[in-house]
PDB file of C-alpha atoms in Angstrom:
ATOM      1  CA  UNK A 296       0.000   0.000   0.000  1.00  0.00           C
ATOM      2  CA  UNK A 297       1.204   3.405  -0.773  1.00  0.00           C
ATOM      3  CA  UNK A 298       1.182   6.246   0.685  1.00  0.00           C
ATOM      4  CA  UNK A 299      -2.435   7.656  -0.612  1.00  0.00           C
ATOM      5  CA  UNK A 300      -3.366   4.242   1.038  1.00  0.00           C
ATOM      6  CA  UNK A 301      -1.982   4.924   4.714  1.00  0.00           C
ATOM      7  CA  UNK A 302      -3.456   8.278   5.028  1.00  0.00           C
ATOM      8  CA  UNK A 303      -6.743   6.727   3.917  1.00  0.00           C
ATOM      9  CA  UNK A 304      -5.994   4.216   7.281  1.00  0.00           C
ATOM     10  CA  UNK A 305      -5.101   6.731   9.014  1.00  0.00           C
ATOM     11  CA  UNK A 306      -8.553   8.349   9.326  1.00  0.00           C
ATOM     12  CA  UNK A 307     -10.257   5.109   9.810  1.00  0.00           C
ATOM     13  CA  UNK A 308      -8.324   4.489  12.553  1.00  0.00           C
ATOM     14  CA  UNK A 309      -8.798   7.635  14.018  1.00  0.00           C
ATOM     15  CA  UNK A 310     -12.545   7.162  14.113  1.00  0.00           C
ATOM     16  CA  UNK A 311     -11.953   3.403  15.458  1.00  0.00           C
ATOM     17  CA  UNK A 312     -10.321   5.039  18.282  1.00  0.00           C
ATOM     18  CA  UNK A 313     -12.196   7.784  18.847  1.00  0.00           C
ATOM     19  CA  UNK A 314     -15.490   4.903  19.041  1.00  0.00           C
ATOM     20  CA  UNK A 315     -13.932   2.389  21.278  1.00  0.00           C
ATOM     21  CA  UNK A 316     -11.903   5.041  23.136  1.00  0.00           C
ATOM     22  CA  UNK A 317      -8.502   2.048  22.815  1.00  0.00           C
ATOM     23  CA  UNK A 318      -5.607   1.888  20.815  1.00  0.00           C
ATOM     24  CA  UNK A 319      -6.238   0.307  17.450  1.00  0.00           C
ATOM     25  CA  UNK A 320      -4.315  -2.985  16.312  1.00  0.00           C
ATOM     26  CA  UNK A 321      -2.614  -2.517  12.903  1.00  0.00           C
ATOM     27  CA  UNK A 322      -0.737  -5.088  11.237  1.00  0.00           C
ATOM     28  CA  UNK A 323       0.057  -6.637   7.800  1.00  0.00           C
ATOM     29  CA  UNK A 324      -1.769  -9.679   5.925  1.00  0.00           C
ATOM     30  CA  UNK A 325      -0.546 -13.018   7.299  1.00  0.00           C
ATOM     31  CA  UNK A 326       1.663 -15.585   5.262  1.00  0.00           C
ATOM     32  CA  UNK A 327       0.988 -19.170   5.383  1.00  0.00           C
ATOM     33  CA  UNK A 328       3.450 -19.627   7.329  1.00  0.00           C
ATOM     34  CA  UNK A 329       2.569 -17.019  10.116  1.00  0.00           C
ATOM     35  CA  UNK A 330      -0.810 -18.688  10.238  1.00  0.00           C
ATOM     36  CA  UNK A 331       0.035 -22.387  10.638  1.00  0.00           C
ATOM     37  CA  UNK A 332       2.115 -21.046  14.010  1.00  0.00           C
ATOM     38  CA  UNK A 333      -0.850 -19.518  15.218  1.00  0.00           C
ATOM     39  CA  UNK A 334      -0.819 -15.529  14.276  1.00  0.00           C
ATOM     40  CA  UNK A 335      -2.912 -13.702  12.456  1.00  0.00           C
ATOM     41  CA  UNK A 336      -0.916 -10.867  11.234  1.00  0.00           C
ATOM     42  CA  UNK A 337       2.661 -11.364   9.170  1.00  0.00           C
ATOM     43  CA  UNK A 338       5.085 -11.498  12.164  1.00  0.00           C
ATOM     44  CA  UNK A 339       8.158 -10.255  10.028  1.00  0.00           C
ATOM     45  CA  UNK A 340       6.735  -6.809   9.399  1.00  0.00           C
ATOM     46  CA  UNK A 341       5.682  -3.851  11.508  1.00  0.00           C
ATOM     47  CA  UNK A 342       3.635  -0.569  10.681  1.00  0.00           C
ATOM     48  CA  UNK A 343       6.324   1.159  13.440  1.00  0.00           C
ATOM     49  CA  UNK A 344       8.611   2.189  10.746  1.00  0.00           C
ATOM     50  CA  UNK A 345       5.879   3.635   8.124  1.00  0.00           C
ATOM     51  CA  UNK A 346       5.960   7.059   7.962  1.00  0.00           C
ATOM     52  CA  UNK A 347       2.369   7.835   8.799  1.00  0.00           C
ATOM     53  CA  UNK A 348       1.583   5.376  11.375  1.00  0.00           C
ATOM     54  CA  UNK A 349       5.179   6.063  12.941  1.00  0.00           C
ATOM     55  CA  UNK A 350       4.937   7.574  16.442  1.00  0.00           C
ATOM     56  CA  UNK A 351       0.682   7.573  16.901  1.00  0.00           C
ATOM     57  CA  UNK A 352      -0.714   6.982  19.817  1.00  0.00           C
ATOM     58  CA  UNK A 353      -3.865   5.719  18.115  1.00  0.00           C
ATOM     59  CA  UNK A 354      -2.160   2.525  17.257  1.00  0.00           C
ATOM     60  CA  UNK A 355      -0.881  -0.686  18.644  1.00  0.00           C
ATOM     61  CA  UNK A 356       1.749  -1.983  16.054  1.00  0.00           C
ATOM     62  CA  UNK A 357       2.025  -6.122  16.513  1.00  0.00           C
ATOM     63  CA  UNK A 358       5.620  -6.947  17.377  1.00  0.00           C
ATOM     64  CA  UNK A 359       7.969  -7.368  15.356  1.00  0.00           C
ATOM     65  CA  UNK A 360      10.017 -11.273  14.692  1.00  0.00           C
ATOM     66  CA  UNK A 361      12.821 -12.197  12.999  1.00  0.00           C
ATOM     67  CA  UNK A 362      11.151 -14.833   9.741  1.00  0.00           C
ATOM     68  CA  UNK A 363      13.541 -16.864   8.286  1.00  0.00           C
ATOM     69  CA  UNK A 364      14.641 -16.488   4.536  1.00  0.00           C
ATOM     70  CA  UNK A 365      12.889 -19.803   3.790  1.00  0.00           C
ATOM     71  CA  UNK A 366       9.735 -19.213   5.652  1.00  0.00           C
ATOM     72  CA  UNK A 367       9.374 -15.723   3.509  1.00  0.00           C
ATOM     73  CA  UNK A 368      10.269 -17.762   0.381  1.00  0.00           C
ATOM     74  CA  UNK A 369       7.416 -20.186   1.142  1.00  0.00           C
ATOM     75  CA  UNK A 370       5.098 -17.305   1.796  1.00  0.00           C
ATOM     76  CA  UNK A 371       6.072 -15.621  -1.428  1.00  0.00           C
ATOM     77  CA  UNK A 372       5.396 -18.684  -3.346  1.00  0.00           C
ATOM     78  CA  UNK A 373       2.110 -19.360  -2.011  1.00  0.00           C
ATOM     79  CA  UNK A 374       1.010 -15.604  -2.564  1.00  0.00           C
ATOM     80  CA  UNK A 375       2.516 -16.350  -6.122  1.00  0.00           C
ATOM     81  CA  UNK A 376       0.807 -19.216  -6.573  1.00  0.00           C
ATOM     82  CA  UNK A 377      -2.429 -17.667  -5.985  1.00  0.00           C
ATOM     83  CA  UNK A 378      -2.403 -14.712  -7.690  1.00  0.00           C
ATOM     84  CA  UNK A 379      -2.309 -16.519 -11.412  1.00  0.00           C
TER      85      UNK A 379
END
């Protein structure tokens, strides 16, 4: 997503907040991998270091893991796989 896309994101999760009155979870699409070990967002990436979710208190970034090269290989080639 680009940046047109975050600052779309960015309002919606200023309203979430503003409704629930808690910080909002934001995270990235899980890979196969990240779902057969249980989480539902893709453990290798983080919205911390994107530019307009960097620093907001409206948002709960996931943490952040360490995914091995062959675990993002198999997620890239299931992704790949699906898209034809």
């Amino acid at each position: 997503m680009g940046l047109g896309g975050d600052l779309l994101w960015s309002s919606v999760v200023r309203r979430l907040q503003e409704d629930s009155g808690n910080q909002v979870r934001v995270s990235y699409l899980p890979g196969l991998t990240d779902l057969l070990r249980g989480k539902l967002h893709d453990a290798s990436r983080s919205v911390r270091n994107d530019t307009i979710f960097r620093e907001n208190p409206r948002i709960e970034p996931q943490p952040r893991t360490k995914k091995s090269r062959i675990l993002i290989t198999v997620d890239r080639a299931i992704i790949s796989a699906l898209d034809c």
